Tab-separated table of N, CA and C in Angstrom:
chain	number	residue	atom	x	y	z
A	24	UNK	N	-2.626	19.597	27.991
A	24	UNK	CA	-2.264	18.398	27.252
A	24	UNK	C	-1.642	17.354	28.173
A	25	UNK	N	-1.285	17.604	29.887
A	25	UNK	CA	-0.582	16.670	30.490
A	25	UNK	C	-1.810	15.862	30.910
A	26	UNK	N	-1.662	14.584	30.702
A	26	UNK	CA	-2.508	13.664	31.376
A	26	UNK	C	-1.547	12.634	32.301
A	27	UNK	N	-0.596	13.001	32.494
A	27	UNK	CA	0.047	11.590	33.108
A	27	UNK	C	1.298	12.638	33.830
A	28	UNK	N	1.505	12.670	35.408
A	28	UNK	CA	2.642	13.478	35.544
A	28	UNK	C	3.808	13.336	35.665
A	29	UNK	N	3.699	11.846	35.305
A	29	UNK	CA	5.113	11.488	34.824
A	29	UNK	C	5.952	11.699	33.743
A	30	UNK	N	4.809	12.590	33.159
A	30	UNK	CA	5.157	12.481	31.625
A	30	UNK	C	5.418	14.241	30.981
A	31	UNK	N	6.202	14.627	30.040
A	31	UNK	CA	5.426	15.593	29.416
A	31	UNK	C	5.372	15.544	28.077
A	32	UNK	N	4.304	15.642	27.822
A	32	UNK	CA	3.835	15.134	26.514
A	32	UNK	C	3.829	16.755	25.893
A	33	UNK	N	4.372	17.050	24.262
A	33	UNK	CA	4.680	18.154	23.646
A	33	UNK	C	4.213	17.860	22.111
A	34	UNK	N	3.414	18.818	21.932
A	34	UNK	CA	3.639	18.709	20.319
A	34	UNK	C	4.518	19.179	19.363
A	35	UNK	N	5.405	18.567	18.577
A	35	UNK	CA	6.250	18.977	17.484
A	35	UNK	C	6.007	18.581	16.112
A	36	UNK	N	7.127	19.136	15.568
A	36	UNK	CA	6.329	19.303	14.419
A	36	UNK	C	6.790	18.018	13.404
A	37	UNK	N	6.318	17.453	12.618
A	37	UNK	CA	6.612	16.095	12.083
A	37	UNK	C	8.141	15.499	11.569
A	38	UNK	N	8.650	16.825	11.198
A	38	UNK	CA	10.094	16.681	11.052
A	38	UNK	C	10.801	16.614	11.865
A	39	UNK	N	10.477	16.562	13.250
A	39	UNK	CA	11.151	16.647	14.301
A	39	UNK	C	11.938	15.656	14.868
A	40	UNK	N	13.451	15.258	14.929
A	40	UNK	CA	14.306	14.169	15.102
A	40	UNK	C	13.733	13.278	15.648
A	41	UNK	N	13.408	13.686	16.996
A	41	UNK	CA	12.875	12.529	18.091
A	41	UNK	C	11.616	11.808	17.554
A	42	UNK	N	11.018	12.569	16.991
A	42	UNK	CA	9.478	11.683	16.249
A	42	UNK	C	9.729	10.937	15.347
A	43	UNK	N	10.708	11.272	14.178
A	43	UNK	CA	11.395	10.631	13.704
A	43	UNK	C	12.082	9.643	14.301
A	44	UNK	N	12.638	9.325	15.160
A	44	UNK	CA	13.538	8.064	15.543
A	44	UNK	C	12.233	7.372	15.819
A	45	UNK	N	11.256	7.688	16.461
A	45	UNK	CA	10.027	6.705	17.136
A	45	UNK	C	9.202	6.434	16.244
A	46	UNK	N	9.150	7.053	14.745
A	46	UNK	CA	8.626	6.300	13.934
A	46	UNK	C	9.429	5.303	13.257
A	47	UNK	N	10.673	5.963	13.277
A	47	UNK	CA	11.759	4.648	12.485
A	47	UNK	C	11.452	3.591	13.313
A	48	UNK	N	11.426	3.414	14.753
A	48	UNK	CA	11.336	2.204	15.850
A	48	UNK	C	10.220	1.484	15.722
A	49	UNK	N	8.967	2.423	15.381
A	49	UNK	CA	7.696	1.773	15.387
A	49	UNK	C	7.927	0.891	13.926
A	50	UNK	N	7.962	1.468	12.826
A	50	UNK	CA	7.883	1.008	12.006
A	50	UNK	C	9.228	-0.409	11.654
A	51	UNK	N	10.100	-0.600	12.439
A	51	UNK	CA	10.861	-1.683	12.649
A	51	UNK	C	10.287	-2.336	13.224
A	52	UNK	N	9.709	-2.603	14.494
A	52	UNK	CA	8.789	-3.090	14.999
A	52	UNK	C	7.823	-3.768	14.068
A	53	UNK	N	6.851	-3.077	13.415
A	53	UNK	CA	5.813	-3.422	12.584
A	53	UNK	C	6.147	-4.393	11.331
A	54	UNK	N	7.486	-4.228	11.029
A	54	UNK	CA	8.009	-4.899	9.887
A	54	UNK	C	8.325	-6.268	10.310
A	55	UNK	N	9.201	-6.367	11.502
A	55	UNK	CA	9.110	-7.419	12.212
A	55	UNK	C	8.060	-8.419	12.338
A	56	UNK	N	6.904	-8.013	12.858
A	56	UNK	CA	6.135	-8.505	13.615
A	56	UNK	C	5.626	-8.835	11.987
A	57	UNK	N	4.870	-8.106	11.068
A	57	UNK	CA	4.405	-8.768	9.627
A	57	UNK	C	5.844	-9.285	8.892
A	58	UNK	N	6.703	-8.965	8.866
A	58	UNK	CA	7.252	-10.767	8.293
A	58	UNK	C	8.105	-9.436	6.834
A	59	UNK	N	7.742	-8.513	6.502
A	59	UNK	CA	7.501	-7.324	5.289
A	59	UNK	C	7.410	-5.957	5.538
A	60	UNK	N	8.130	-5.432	4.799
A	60	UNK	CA	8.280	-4.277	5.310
A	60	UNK	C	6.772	-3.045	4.296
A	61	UNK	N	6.389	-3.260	3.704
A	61	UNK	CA	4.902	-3.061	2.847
A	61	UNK	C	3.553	-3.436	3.610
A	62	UNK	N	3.616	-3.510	5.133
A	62	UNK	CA	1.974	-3.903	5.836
A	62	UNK	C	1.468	-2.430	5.532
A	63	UNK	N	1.360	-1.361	5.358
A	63	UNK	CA	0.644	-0.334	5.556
A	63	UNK	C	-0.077	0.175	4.164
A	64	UNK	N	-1.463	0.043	3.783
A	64	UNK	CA	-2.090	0.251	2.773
A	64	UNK	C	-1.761	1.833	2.722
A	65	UNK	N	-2.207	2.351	1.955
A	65	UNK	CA	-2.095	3.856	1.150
A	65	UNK	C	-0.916	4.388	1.357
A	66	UNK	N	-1.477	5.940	1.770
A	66	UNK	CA	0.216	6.907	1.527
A	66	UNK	C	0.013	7.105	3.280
A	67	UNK	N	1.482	6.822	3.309
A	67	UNK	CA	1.943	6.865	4.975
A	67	UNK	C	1.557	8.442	5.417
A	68	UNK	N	1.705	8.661	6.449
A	68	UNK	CA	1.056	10.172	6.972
A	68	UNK	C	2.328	11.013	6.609
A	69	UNK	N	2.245	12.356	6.758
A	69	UNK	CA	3.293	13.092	6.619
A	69	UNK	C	2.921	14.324	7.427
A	70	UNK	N	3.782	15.478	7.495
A	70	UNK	CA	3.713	16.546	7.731
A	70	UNK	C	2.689	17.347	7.276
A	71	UNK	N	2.356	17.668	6.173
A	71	UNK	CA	1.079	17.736	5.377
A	71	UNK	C	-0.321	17.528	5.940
A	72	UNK	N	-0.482	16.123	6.167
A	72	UNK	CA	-1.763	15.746	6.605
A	72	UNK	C	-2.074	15.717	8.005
A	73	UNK	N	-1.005	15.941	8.398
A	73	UNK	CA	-1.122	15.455	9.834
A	73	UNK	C	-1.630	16.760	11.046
A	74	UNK	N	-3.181	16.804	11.411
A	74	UNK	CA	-3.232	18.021	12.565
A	74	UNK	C	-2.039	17.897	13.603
A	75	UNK	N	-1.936	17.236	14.101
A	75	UNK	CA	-0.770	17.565	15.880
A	75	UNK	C	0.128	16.009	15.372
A	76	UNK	N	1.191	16.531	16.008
A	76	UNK	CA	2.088	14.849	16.138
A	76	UNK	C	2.797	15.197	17.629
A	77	UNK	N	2.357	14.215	18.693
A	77	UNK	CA	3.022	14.799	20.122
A	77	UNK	C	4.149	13.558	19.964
A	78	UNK	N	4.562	14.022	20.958
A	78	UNK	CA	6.363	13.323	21.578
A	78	UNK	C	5.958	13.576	23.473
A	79	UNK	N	5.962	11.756	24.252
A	79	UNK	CA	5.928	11.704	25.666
A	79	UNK	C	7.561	11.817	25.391
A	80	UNK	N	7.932	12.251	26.678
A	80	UNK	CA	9.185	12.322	27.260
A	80	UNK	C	9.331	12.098	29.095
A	81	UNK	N	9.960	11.149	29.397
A	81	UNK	CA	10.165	10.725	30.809
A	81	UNK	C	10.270	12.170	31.518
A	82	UNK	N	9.441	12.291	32.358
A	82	UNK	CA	10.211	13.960	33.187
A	82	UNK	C	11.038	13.332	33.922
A	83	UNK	N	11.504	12.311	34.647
A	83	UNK	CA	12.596	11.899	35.522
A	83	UNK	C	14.223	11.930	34.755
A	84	UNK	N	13.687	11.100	33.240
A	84	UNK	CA	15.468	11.490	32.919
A	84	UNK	C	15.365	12.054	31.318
A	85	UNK	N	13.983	12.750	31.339
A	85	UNK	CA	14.185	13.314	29.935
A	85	UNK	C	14.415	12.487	28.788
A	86	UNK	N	14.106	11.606	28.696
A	86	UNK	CA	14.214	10.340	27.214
A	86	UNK	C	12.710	10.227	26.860
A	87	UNK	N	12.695	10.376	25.269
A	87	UNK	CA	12.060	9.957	24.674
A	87	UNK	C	11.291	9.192	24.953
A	88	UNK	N	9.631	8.987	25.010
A	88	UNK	CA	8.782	7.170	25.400
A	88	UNK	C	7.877	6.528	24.510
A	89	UNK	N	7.491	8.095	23.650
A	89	UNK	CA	6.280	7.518	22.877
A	89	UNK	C	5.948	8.712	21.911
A	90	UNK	N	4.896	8.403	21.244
A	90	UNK	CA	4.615	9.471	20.349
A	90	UNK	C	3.067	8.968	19.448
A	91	UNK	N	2.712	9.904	18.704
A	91	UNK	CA	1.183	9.747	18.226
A	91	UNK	C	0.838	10.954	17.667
A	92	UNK	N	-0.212	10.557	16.439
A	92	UNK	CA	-0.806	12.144	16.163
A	92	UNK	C	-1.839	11.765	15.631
A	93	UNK	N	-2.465	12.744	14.947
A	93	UNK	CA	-3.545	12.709	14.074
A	93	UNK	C	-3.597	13.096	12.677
A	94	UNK	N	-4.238	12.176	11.469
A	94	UNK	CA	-3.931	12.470	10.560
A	94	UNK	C	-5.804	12.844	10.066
A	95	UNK	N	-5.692	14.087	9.398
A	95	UNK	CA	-7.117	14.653	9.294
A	95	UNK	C	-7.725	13.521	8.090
A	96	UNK	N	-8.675	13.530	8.023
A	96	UNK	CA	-9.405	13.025	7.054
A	96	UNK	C	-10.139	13.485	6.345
A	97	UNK	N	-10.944	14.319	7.099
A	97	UNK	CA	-12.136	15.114	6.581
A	97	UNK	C	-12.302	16.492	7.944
A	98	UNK	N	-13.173	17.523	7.710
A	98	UNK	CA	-13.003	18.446	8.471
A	98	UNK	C	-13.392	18.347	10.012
A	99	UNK	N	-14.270	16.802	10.123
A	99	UNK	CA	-14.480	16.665	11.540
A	99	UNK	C	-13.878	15.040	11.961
A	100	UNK	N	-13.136	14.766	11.212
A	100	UNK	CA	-12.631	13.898	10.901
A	100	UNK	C	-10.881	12.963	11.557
A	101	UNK	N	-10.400	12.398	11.842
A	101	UNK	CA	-9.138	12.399	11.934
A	101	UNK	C	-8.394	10.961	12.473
A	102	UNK	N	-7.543	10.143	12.093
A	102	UNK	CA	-7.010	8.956	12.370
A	102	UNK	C	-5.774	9.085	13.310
A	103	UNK	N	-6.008	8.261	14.029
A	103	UNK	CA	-4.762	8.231	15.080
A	103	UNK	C	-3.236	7.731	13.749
A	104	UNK	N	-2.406	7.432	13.783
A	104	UNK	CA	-1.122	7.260	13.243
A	104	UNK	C	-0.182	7.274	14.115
A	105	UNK	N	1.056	6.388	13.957
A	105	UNK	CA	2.180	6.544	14.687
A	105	UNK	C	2.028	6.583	16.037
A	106	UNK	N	0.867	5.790	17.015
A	106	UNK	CA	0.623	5.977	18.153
A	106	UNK	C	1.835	4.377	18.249
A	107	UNK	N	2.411	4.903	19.219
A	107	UNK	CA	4.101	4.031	19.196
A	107	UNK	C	4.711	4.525	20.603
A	108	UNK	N	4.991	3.383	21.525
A	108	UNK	CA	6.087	3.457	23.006
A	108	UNK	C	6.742	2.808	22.619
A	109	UNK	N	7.711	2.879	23.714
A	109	UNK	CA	8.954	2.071	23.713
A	109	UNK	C	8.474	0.964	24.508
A	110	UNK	N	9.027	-0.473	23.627
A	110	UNK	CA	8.855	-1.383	24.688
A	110	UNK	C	9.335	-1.657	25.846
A	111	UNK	N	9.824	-0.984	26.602
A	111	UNK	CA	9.824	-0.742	28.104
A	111	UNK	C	9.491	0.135	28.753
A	112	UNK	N	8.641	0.997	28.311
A	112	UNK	CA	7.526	0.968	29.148
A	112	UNK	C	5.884	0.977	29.188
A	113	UNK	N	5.879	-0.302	28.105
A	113	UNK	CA	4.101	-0.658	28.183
A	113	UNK	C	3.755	-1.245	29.298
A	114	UNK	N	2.688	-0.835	29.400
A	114	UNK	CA	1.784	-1.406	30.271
A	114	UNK	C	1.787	-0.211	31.554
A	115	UNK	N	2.829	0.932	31.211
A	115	UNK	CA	3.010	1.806	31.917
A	115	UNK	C	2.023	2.889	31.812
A	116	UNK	N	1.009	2.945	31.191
A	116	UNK	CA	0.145	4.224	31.426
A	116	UNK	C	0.353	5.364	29.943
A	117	UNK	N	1.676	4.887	29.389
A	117	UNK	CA	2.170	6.042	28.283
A	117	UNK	C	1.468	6.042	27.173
A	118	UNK	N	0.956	5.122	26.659
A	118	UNK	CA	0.301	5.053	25.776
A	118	UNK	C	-1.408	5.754	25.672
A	119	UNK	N	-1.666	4.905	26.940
A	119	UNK	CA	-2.998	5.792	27.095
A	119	UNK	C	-2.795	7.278	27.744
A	120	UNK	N	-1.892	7.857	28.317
A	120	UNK	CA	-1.554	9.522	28.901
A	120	UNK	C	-1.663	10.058	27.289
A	121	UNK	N	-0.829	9.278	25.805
A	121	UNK	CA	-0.569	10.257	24.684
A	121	UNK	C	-2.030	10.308	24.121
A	122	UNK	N	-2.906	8.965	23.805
A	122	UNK	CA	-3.895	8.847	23.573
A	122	UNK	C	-5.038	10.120	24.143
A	123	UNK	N	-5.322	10.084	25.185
A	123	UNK	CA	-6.022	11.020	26.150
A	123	UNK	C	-5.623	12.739	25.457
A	124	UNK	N	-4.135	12.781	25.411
A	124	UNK	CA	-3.299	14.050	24.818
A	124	UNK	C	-4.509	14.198	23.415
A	125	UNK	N	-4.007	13.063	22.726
A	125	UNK	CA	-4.883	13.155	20.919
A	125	UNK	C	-5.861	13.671	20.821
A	126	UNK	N	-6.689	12.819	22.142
A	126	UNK	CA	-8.208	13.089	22.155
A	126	UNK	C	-8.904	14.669	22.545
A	127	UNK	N	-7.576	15.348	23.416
A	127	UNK	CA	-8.027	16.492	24.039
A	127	UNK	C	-7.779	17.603	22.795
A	128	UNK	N	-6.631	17.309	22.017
A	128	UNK	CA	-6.054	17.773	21.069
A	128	UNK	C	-7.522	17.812	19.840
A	129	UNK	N	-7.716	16.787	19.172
A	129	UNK	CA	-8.867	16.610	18.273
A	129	UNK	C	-9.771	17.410	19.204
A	130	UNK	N	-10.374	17.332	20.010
A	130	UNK	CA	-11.792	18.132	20.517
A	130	UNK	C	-11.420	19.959	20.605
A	131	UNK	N	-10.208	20.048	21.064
A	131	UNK	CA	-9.510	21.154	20.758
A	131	UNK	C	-9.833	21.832	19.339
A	132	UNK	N	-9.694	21.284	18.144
A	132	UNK	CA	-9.379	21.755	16.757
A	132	UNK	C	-10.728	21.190	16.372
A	133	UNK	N	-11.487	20.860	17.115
A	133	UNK	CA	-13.034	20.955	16.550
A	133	UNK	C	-13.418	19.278	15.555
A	134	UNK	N	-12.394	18.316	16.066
A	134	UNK	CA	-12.601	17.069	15.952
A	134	UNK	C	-13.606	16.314	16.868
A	135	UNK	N	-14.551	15.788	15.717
A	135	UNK	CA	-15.462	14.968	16.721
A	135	UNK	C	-15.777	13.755	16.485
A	136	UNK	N	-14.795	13.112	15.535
A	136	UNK	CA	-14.202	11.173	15.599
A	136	UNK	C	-13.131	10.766	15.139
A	137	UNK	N	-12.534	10.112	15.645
A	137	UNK	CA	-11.385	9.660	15.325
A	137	UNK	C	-11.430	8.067	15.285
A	138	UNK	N	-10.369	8.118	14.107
A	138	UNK	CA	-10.199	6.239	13.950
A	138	UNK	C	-9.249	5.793	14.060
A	139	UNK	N	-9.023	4.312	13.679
A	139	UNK	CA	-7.698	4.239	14.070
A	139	UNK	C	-7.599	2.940	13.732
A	140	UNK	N	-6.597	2.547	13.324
A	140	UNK	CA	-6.168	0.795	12.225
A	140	UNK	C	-5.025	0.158	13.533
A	141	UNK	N	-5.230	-1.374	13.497
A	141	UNK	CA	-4.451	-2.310	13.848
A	141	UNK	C	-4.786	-3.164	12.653
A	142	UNK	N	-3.452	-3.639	12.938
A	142	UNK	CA	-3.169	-5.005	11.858
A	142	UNK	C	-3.135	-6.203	12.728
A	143	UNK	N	-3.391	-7.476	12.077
A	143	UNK	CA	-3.481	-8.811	12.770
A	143	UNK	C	-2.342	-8.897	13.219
A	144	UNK	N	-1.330	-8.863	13.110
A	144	UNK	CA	-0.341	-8.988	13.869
A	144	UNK	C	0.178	-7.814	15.080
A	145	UNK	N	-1.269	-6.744	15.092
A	145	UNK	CA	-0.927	-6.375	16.325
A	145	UNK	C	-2.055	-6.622	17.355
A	146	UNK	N	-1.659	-7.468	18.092
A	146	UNK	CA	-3.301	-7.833	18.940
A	146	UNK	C	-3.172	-7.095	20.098
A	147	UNK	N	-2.128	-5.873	20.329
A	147	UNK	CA	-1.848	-5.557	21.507
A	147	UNK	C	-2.815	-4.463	21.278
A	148	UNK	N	-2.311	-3.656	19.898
A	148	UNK	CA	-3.462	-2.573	19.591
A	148	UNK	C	-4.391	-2.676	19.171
A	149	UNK	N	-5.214	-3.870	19.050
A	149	UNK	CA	-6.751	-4.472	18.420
A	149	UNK	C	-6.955	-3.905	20.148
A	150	UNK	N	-6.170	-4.412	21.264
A	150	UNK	CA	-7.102	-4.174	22.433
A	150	UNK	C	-7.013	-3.374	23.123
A	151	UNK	N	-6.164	-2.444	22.811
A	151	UNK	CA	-5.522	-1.119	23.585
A	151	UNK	C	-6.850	-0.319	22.921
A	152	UNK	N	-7.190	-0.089	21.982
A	152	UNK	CA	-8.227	0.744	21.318
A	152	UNK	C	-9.824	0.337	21.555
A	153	UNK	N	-9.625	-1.149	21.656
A	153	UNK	CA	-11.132	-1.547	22.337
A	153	UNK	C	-11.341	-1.126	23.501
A	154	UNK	N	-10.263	-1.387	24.599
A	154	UNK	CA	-10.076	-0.946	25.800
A	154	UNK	C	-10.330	0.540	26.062
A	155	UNK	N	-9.963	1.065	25.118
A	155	UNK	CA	-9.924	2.625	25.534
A	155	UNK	C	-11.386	3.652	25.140
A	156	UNK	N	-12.196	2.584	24.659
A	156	UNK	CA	-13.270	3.333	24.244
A	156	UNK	C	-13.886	3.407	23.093
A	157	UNK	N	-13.049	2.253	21.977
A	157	UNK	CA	-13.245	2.310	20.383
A	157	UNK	C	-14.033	1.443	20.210
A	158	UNK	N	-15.098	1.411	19.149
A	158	UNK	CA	-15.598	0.366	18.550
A	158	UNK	C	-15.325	0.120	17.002
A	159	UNK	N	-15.046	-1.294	17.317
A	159	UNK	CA	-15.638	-1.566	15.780
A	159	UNK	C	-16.231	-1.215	14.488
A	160	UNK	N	-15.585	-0.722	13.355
A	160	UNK	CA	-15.727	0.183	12.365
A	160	UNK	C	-15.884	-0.899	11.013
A	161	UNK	N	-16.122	-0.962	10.167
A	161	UNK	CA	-16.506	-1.616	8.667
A	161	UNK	C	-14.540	-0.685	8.386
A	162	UNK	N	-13.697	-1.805	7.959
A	162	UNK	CA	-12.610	-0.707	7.368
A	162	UNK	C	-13.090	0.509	6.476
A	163	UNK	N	-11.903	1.359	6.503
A	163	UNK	CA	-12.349	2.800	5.698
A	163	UNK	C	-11.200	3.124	5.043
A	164	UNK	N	-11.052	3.777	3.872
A	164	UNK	CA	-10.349	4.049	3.401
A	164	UNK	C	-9.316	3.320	2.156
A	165	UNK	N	-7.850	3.416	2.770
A	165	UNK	CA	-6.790	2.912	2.112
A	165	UNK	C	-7.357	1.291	2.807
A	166	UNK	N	-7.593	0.788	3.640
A	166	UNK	CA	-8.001	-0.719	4.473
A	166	UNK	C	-9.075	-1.164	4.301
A	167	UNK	N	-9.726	-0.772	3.206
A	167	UNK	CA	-11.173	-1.465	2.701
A	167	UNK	C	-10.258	-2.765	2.218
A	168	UNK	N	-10.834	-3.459	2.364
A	168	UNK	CA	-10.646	-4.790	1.068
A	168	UNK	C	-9.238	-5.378	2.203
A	169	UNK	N	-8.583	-4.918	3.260
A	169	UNK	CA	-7.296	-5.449	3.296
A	169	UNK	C	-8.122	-6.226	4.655
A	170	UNK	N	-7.855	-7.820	3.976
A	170	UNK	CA	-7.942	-8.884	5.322
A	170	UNK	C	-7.405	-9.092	6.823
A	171	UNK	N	-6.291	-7.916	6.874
A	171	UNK	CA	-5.365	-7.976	8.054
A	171	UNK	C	-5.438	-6.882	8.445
A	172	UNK	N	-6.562	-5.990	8.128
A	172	UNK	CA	-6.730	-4.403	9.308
A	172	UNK	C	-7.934	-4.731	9.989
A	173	UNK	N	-7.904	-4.151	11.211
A	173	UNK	CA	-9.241	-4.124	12.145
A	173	UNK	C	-8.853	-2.636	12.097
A	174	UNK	N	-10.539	-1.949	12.047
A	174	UNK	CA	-10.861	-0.792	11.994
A	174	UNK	C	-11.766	-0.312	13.345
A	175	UNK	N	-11.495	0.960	13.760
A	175	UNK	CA	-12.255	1.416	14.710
A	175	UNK	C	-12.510	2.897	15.296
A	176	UNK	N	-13.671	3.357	15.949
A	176	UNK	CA	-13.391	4.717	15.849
A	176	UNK	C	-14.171	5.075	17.094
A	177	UNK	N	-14.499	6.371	17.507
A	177	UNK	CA	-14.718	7.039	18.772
A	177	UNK	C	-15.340	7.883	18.560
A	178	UNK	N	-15.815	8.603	19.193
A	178	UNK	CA	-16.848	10.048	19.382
A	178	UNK	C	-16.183	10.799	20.289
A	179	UNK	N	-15.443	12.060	19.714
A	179	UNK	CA	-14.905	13.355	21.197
A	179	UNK	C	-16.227	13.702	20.916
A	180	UNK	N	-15.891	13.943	22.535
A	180	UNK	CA	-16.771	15.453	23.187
A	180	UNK	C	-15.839	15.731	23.875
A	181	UNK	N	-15.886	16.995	25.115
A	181	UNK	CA	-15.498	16.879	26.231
A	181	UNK	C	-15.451	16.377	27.122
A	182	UNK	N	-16.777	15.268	27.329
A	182	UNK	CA	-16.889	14.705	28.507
A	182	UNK	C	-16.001	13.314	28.103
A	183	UNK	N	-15.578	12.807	26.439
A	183	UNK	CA	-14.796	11.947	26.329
A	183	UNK	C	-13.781	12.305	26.279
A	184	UNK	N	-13.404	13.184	25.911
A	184	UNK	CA	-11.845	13.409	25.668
A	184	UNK	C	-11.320	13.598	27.757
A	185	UNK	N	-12.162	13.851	28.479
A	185	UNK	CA	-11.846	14.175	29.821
A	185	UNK	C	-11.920	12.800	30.387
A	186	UNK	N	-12.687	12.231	29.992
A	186	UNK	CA	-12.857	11.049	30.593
A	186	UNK	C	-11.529	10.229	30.209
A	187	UNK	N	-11.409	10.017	28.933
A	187	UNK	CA	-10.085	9.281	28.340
A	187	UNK	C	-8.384	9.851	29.267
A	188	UNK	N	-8.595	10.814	29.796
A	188	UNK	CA	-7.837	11.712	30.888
A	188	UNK	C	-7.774	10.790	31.663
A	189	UNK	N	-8.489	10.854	32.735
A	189	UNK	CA	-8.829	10.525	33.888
A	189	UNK	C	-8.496	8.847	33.826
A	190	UNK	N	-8.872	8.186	32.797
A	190	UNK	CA	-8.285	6.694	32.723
A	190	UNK	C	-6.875	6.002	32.724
């Protein structure tokens, strides 16, 4: 699961404090940035739905950086969620090391697409996900009908989930 060796990226389990604080952060963040604290169509992910939820952690001083999981959909199925750094250190590699983690994770448990929602007010993750290998999806789901989601999704294999590594 290490893609980055700066990093060690761990899976825990959804109740887990630290994932918890980085979703409280993300989701302050998100509220911010839409103006409302209600941007997220359907039922938020939980413990329940969710195959893996990892936690990056700095190996230099052990702090918290980022976090992400997958929320199943269907049996080959699964949406990124809660993919969330700290803003100091984007642009650092952490995001795509947890991403790469997801992807190895889903091909692992016999996942072979994954999707994944930005909202207009996040143009960082409209291009972090184009960038990384996603295309363009018709919304799905809870984000049919909603004017402010961009939808998108991927194909694991091994040779993607390795490749998404290596990037």
């Amino acid at each position: 699961m290490q893609t980055n060796p700066r990093l060690n990226i761990r899976a825990v389990t959804w109740a887990n404090p630290v994932g918890a604080d980085l979703r409280r952060a993300q989701q302050a963040e998100l509220d911010a940035r839409f103006g409302r604290p209600d941007h997220e169509p359907g039922v938020p992910p939980s413990g329940a739905d969710c195959a893996v939820f990892l936690v990056a952690y700095d190996k230099g001083s052990g702090q918290p950086v980022g976090c992400g999981g997958l929320r199943l959909l269907d049996d080959a199925t699964a949406e990124i969620k809660r993919l969330y750094v700290l803003p100091y250190t984007r642009g650092s590699g952490v995001a795509s090391s947890i991403l790469a983690a997801l992807e190895a994770e889903a091909h692992k448990q016999g996942i072979t697409r994954i999707k994944a929602e930005a909202g207009s007010a996040q143009p960082d993750g409209r291009n972090f996900y184009e960038n990384s290998g996603f295309d363009p999806v018709p919304n799905f789901g809870a984000y049919i009908g909603v004017a402010h989601s961009y939808c998108y999704a991927k194909l694991i294999d091994s040779h993607s989930a390795a490749h998404t590594a290596m990037a």
